[in-house]
Short mmCIF file of C-alpha atoms in Angstrom, two decimals:
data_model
loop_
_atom_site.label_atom_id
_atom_site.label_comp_id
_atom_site.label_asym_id
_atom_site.label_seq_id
_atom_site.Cartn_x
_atom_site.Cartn_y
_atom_site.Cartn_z
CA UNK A 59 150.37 113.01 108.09
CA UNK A 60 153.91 111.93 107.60
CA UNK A 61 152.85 110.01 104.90
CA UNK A 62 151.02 112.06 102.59
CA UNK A 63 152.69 115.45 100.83
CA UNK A 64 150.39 118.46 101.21
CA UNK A 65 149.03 118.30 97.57
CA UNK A 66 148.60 114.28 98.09
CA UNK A 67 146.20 114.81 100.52
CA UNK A 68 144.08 117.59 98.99
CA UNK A 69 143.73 115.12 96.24
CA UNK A 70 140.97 112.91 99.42
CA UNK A 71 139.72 115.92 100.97
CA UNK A 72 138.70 117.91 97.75
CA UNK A 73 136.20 115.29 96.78
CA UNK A 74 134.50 115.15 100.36
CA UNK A 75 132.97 118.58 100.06
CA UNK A 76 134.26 120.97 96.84
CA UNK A 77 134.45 118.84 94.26
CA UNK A 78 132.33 115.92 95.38
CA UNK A 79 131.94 113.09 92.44
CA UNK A 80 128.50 113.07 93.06
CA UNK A 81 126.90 116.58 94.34
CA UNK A 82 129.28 118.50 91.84
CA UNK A 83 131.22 116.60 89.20
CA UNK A 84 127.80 114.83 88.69
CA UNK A 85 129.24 111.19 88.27
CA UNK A 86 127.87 107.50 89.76
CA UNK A 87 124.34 108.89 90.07
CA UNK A 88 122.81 105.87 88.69
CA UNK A 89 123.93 103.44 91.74
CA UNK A 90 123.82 106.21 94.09
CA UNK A 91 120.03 106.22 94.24
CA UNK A 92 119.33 102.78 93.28
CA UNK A 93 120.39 101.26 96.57
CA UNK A 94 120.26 104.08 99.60
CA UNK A 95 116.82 102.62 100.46
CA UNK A 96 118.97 101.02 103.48
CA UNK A 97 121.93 102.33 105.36
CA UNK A 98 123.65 98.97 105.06
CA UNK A 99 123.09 98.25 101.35
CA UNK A 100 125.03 102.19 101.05
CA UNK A 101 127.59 101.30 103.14
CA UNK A 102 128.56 97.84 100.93
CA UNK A 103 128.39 99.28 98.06
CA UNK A 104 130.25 102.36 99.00
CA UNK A 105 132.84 99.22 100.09
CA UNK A 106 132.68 97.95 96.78
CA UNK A 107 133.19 101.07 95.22
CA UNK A 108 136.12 101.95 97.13
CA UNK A 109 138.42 98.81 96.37
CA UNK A 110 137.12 99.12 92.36
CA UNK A 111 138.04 102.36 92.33
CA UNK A 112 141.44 102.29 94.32
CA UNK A 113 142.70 99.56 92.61
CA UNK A 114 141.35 100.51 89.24
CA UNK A 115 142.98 103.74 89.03
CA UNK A 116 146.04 101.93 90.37
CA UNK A 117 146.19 99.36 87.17
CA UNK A 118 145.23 101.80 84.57
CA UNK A 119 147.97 104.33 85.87
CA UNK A 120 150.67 101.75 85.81
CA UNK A 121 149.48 101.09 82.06
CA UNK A 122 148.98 104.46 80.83
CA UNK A 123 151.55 104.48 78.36
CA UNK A 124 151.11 101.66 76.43
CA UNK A 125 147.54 101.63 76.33
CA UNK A 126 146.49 102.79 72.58
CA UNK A 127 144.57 106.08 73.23
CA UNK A 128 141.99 104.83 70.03
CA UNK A 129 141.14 101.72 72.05
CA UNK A 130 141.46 102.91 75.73
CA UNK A 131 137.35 102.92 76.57
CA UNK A 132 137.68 99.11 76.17
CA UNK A 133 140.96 98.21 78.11
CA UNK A 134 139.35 100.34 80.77
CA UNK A 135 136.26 98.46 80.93
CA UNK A 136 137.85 95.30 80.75
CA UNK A 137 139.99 96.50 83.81
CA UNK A 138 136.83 97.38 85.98
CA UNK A 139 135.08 94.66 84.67
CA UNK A 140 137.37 92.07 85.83
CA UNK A 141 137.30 93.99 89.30
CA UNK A 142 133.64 93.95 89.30
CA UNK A 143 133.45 90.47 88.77
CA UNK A 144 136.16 89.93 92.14
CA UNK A 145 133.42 92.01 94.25
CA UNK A 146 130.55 90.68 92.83
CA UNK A 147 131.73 86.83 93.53
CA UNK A 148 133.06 88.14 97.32
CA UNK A 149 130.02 89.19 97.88
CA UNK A 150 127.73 86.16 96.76
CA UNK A 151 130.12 84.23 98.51
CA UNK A 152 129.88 86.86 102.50
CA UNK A 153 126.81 87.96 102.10
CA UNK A 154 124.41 86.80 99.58
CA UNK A 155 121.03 88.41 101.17
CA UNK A 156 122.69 91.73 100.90
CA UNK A 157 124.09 90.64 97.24
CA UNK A 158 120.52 90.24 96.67
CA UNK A 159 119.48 93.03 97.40
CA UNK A 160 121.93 95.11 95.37
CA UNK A 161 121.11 92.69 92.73
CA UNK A 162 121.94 94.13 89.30
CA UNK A 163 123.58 97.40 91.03
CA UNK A 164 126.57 95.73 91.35
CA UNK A 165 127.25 94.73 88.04
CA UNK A 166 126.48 98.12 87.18
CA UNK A 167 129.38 99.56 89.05
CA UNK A 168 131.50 99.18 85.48
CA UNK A 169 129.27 101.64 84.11
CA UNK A 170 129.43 103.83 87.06
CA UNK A 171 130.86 107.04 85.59
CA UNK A 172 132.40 107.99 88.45
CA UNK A 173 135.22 105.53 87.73
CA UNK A 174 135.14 106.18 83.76
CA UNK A 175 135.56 109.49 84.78
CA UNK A 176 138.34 109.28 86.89
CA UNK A 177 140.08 107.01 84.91
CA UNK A 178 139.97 109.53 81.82
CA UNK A 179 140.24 112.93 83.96
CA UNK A 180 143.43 111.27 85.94
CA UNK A 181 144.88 107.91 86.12
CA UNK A 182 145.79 109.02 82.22
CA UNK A 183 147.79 111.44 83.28
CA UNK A 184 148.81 110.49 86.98
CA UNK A 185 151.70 108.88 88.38
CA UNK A 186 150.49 105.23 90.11
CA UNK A 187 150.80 106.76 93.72
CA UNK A 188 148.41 109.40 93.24
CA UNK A 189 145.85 107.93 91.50
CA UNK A 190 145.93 105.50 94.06
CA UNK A 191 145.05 108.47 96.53
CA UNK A 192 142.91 110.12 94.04
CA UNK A 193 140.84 107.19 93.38
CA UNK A 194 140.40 106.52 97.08
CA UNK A 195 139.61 110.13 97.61
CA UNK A 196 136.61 110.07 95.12
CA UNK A 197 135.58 106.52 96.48
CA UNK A 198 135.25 108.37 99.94
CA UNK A 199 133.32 111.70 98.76
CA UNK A 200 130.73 109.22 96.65
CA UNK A 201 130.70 107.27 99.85
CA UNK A 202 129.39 110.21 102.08
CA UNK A 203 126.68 111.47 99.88
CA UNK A 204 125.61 107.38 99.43
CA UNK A 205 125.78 107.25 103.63
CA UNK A 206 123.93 110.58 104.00
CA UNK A 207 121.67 109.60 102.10
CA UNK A 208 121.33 105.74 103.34
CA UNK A 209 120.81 107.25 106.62
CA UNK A 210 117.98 109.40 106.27
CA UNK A 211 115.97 107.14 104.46
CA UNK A 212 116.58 104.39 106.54
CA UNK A 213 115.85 106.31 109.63
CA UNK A 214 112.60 108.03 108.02
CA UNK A 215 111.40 105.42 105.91
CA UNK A 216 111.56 102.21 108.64
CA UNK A 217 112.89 103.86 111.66
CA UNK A 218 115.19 101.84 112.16
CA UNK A 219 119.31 102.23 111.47
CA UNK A 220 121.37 99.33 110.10
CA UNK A 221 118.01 97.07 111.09
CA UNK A 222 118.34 98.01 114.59
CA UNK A 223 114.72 99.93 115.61
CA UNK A 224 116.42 103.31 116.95
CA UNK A 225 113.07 105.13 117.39
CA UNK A 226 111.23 102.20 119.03
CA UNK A 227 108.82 99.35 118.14
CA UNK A 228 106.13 100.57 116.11
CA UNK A 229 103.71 97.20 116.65
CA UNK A 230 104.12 97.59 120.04
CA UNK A 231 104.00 101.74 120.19
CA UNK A 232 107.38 101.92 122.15
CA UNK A 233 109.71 104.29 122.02
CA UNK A 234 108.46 107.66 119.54
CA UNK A 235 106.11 105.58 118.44
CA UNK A 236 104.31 105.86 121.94
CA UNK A 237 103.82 109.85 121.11
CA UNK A 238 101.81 109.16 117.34
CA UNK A 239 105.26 109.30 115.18
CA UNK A 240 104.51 107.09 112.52
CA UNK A 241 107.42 105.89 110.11
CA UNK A 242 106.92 107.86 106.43
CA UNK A 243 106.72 104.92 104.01
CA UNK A 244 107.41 107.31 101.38
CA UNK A 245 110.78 108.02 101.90
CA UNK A 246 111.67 103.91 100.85
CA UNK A 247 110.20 104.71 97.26
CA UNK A 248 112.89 105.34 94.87
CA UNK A 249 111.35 109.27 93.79
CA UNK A 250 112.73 110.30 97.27
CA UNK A 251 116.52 109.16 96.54
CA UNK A 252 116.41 111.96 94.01
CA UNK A 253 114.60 114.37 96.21
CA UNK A 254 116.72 113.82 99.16
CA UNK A 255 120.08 114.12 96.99
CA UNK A 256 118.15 117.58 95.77
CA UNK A 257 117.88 118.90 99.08
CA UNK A 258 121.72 117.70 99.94
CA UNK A 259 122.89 120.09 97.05
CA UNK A 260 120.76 122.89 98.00
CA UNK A 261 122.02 122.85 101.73
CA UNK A 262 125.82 122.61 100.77
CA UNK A 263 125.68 125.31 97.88
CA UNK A 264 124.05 127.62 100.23
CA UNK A 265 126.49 127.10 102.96
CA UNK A 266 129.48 127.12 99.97
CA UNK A 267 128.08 129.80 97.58
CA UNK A 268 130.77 130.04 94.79
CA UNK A 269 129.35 126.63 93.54
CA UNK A 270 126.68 128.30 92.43
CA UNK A 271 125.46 127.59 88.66
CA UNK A 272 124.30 130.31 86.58
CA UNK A 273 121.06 128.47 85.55
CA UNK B 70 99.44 89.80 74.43
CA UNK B 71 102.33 89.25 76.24
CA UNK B 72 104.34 91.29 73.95
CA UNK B 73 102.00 94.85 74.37
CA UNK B 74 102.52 94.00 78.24
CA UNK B 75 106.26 93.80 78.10
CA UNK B 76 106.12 97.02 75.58
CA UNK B 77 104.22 98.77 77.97
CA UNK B 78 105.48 98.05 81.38
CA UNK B 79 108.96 98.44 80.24
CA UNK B 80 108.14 101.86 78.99
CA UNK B 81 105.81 103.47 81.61
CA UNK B 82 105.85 101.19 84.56
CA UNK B 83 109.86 100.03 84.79
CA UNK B 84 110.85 102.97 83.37
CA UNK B 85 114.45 103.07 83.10
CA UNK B 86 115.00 106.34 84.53
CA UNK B 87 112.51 106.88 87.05
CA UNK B 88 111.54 103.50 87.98
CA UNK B 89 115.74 102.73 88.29
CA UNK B 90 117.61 105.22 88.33
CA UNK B 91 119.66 103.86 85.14
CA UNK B 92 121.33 106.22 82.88
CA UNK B 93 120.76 108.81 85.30
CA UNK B 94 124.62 110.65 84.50
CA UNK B 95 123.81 111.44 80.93
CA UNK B 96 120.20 112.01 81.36
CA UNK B 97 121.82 114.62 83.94
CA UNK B 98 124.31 115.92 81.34
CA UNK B 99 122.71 115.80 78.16
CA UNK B 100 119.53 117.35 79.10
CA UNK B 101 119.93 120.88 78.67
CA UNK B 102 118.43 121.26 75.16
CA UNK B 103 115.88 119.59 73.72
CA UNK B 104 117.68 118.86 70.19
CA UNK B 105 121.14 117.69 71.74
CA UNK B 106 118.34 114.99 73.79
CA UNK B 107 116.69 113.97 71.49
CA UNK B 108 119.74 112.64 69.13
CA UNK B 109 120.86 110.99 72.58
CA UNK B 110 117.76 109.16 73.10
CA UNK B 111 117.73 107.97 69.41
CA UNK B 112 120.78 106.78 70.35
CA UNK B 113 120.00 105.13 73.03
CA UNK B 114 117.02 103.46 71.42
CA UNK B 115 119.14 102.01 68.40
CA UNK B 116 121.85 100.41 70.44
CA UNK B 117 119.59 98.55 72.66
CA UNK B 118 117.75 97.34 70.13
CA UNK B 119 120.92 95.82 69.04
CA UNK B 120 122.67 95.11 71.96
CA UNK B 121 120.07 93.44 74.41
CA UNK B 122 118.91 90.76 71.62
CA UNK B 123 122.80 90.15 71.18
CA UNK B 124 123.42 89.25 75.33
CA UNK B 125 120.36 87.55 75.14
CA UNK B 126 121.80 85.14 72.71
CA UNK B 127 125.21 85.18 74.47
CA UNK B 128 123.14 84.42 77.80
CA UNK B 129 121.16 81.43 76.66
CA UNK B 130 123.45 79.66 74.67
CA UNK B 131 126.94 79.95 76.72
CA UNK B 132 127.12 81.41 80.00
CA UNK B 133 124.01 79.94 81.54
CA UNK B 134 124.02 77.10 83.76
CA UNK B 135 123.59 74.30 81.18
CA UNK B 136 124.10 76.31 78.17
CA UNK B 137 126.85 74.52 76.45
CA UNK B 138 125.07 71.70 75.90
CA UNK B 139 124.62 72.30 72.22
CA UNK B 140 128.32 71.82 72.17
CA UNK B 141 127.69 68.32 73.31
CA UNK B 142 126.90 66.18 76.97
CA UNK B 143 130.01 66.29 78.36
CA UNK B 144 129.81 70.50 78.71
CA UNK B 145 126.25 70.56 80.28
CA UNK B 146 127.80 70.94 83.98
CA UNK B 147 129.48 74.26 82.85
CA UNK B 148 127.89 77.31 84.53
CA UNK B 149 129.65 80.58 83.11
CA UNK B 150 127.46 83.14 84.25
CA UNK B 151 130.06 84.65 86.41
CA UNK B 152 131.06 85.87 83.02
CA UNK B 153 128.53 87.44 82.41
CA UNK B 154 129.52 91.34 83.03
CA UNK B 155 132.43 90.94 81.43
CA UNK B 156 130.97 89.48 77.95
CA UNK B 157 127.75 92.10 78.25
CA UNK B 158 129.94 95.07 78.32
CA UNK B 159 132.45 93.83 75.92
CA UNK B 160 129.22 92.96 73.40
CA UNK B 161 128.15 96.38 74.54
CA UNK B 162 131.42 98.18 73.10
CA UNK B 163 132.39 96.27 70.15
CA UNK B 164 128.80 96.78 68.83
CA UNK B 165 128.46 100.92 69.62
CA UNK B 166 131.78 100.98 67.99
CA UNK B 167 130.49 98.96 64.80
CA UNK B 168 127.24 100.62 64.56
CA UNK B 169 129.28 103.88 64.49
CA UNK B 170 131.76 102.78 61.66
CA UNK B 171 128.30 101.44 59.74
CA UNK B 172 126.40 104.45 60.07
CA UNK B 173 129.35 106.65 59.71
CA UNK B 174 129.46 104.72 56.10
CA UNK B 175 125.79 104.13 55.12
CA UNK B 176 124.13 107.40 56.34
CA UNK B 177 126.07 110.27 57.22
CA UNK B 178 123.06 112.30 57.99
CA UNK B 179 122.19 110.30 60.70
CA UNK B 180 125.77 110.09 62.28
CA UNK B 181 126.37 114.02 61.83
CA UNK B 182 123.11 114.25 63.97
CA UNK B 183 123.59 111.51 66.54
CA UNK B 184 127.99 111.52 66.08
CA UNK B 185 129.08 112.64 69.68
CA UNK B 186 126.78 110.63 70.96
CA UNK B 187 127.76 106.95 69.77
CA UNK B 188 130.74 106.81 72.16
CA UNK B 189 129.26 107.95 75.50
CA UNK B 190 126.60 105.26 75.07
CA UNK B 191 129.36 102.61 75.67
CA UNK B 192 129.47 103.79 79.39
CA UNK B 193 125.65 104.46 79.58
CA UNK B 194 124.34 102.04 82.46
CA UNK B 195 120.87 102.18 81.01
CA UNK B 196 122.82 100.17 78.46
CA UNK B 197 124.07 97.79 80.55
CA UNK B 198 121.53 97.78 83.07
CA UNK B 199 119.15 96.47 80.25
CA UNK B 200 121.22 93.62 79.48
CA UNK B 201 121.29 92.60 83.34
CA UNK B 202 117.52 93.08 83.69
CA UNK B 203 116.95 91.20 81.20
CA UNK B 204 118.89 88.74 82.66
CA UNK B 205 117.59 88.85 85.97
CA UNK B 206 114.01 89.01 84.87
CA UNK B 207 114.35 85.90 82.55
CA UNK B 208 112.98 87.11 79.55
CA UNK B 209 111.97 83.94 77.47
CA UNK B 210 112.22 84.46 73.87
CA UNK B 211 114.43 86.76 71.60
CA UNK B 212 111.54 88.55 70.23
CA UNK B 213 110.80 89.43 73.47
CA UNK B 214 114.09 90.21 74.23
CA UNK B 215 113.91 92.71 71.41
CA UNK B 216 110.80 93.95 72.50
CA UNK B 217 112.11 95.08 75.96
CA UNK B 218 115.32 96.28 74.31
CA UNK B 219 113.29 99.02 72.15
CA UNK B 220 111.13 99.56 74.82
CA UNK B 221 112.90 100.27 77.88
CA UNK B 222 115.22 102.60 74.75
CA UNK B 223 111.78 104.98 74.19
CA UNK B 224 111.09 104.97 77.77
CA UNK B 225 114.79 106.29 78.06
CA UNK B 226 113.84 108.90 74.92
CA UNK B 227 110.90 109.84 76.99
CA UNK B 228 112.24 110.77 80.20
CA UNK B 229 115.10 113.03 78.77
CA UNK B 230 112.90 114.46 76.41
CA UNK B 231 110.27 115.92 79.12
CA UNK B 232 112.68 116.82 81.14
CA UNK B 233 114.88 118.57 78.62
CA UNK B 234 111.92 120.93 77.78
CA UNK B 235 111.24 121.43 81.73
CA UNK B 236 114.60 122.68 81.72
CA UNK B 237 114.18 124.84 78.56
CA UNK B 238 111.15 126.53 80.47
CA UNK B 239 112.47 126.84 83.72
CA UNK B 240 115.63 128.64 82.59
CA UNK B 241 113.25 132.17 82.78
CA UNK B 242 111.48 131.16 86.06
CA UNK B 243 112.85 132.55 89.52
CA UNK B 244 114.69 129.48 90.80
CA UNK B 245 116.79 129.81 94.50
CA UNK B 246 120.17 130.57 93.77
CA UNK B 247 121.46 127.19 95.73
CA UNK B 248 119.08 125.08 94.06
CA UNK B 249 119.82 126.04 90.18
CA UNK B 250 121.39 123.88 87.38
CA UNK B 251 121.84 120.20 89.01
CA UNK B 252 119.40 120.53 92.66
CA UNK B 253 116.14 121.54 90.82
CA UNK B 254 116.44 118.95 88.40
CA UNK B 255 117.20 116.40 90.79
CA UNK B 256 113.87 117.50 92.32
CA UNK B 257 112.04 117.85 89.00
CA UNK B 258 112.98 114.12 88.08
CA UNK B 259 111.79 112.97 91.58
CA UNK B 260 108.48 114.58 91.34
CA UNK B 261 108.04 112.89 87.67
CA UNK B 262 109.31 109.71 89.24
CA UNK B 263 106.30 109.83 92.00
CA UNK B 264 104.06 110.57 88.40
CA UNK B 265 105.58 108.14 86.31
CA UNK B 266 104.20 105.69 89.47
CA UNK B 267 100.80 106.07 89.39
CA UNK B 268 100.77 104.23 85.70
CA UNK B 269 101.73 101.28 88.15
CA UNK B 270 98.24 100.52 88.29
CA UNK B 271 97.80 100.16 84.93
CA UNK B 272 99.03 96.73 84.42
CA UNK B 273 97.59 94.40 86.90
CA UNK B 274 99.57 91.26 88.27
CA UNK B 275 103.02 90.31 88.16
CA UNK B 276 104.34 93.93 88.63
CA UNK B 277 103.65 94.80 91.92
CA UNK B 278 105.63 91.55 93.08
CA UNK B 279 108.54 93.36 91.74
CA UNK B 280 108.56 96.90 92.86
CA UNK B 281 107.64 95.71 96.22
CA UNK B 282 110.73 93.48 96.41
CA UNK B 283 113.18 96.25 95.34
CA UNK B 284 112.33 99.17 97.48
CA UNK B 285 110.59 97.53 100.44
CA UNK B 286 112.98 96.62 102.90
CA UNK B 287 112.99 92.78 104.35
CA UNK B 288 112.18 93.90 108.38
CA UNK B 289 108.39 95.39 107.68
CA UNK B 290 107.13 92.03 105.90
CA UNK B 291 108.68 89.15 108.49
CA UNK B 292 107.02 91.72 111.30
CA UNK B 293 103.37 91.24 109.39
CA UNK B 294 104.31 87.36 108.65
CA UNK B 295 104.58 86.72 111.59
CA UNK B 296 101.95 88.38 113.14
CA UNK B 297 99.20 86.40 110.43
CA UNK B 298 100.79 83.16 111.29
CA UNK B 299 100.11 83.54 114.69
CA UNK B 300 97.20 84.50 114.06
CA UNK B 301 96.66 81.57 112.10
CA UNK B 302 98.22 79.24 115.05
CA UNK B 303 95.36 80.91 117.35
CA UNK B 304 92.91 80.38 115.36
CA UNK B 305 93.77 76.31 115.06
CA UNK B 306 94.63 76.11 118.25
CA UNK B 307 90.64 77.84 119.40
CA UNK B 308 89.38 75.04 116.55
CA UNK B 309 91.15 72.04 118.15
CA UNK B 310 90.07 73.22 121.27
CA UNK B 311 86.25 73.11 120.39
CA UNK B 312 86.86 69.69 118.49
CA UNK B 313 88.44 68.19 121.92
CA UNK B 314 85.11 69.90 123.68
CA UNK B 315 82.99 68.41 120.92
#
């Protein structure tokens, strides 16, 4: 990694496990579950994410000092707004079953806190280059926990993975389905996004166990 | 009628926290007493009852497809509703920032008790995500509008507030280490989510077109569609059959 100084890079790898937007920071929960229902849907929006984020923290690094701190909250929206709006028309444009499906979730990337929170926490007070990095490195950690999760559900819920049937045909009692396995319906209902995200946490702060809370 | 239906679905059956997932961050963050929640939830109640009126006005008369006509013919072609994020979340922000200044003015009580929480409701999706629902879900009238806004606000109030007092309880009870703080309230809210679906029943009609078209995913349905059409095509077929042996 010629490219990136030691420090640069802790700024991805941090949020893939330690201090993961979504598992510890507790930012961009609302999207998170919304859309995990298929692996696909988690994987475009963990897309979309990535290029609002990168780019956002790009633009409001390069204007950090002339924004007015008293009216910042609203440049900033504006800003991911106006990227929001790029995605959401890309989208509609590529693939509008899957923009469908994401429906309002998309729009409500500008409220996604994970980017509000970045934006406040470090493209204030960052240089463009690393916020850049640091944006991209959140993107990522939000985009494993959305995957993780995607994939799971999708696999439980439909068995199948990306709309390809993995564990067999269950009309037709192929594959697994030829032993009794019948697909858990259950896991496509939104209650299990938060239960599965639950069980997520409790695996990685028992295998990390200085992340801990006290209650 | 129609307006105890919207009040009711909006509160139990869409429910913006369980049925959504909207405003999940500071239902996660602001949940840890039961007093700091329930000045958030007021919050959150007052500003949508402002704010989703408001883009419903903004959405009918200029960014819909056709909306500009009142400004005469020649500007019923215009479709602005690509616009439409941006112009919600501005609306959004000017107005928390006016209500603040007004009730920072008019009754101090009131903004000593809900103060720090004014701001953070600018970046609340339950916010936003009420303005897009409403879009989506073409409400028709602005008393309507209003309706939902207040509604889907006290079904906001009512998830926090339940599960700020879980958490006010289960602060003495013998929780895993791993799972304490953020897991066990992720699993709390899930298991209230699975509640908070039963009252699906309650309304009949209309509803359960919804649900099933935002968590159901596309494969499962063409699989049975096409299985009843064939059937269908069988049974024709067997009928034309008997008519030709007829």
């Amino acid at each position: 990694m010629g490219l990136l100084s030691k420090k640069d890079l802790k700024l991805i790898t941090d949020p893939l496990a330690d201090n993961n937007p979504i598992t510890i920071q507790v930012l961009g929960i609302c999207s998170a579950l919304a859309i995990t229902a298929e692996l696909k849907a988690s994987i475009v929006m963990s897309i979309a994410v990535l290029f609002v984020m990168g780019l956002g923290n790009l633009t409001i690094s390069l204007m950090r000092n002339i924004i007015p701190p008293k009216i910042r909250i609203i440049v900033q929206l504006i800003v991911v707004a106006t990227l929001v709006i790029i995605v959401d028309l890309v989208l509609k444009a590529f693939a509008y079953e899957l923009s469908k499906t994401l429906s309002v979730f998309v729009g409500l990337i500008i409220t996604n806190c994970i980017i509000m929170g970045r934006f406040e926490a470090f493209a204030l007070a960052n240089g463009p280059f690393r916020s850049f990095i640091d944006g991209i490195g959140n993107a990522l950690g939000y985009a494993v926990i959305l995957i993780i999760v995607g994939f799971f559900r999708e696999l439980l819920g439909s068995g199948t993975l990306l709309g390809f049937k993995v564990l067999g045909d269950p009309i037709e009692k192929t594959g697994v389905y030829a032993f009794g396995y019948e697909n858990n319906g259950f896991m496509l209902l939104a209650p299990m996004a938060l239960i599965t995200v639950g069980i997520i946490i409790w695996v990685q702060r028992s295998r990390n166990t200085s992340l801990i809370e006290d209650n | 009628m129609e307006h105890i239906e919207l009040f009711f679905k909006s509160i139990f059956v869409d429910n913006m926290v369980f049925a959504t997932f909207l405003g999940m961050c500071s239902y996660l963050a602001v949940s840890k007493k039961v007093s700091t929640a329930v000045g958030l939830g007021a919050a959150v109640i007052f500003v949508m009852a402002i704010t989703v009126p408001l883009n419903w006005l903004l959405d009918q008369y200029i960014l819909q497809e056709g909306a500009l006509k009142w400004l005469g013919e020649e500007y019923a072609t215009y479709d602005l509703s690509f616009l439409s994020f941006i112009m919600f979340i501005a609306t959004i922000a000017t107005m928390v920032q006016l209500v603040e200044i007004i009730v920072e003015k008019f009754a101090p009580a009131l903004y000593n008790s809900l103060g720090i929480f004014l701001p953070l409701i600018a970046v609340n999706c339950a916010i936003l995500g009420g303005s897009l629902f409403m879009q989506s879900r073409e409400i028709a009238s602005l008393d309507l509008a209003f309706n939902y806004g207040i509604s889907s606000g006290i079904g906001f109030f009512l998830a926090i507030l339940t599960i700020a007092a879980i958490r006010e309880k289960i602060r003495y009870s013998n929780v895993p280490a791993p799972l304490r703080g953020l897991g066990i309230t992720f699993i709390i809210t899930g298991l209230m989510a699975i509640g908070f679906m039963s009252f699906g029943g309650m309304l009949t009609g209309g509803d359960v077109e919804e649900t099933a078209e935002e968590t159901t995913i596309v494969t499962t349905p063409t699989e049975n569609n096409t299985i009843e059409v064939s059937k269908e095509e069988t049974i024709k077929l067997a009928n034309n059959e008997k008519e030709i042996i007829e």
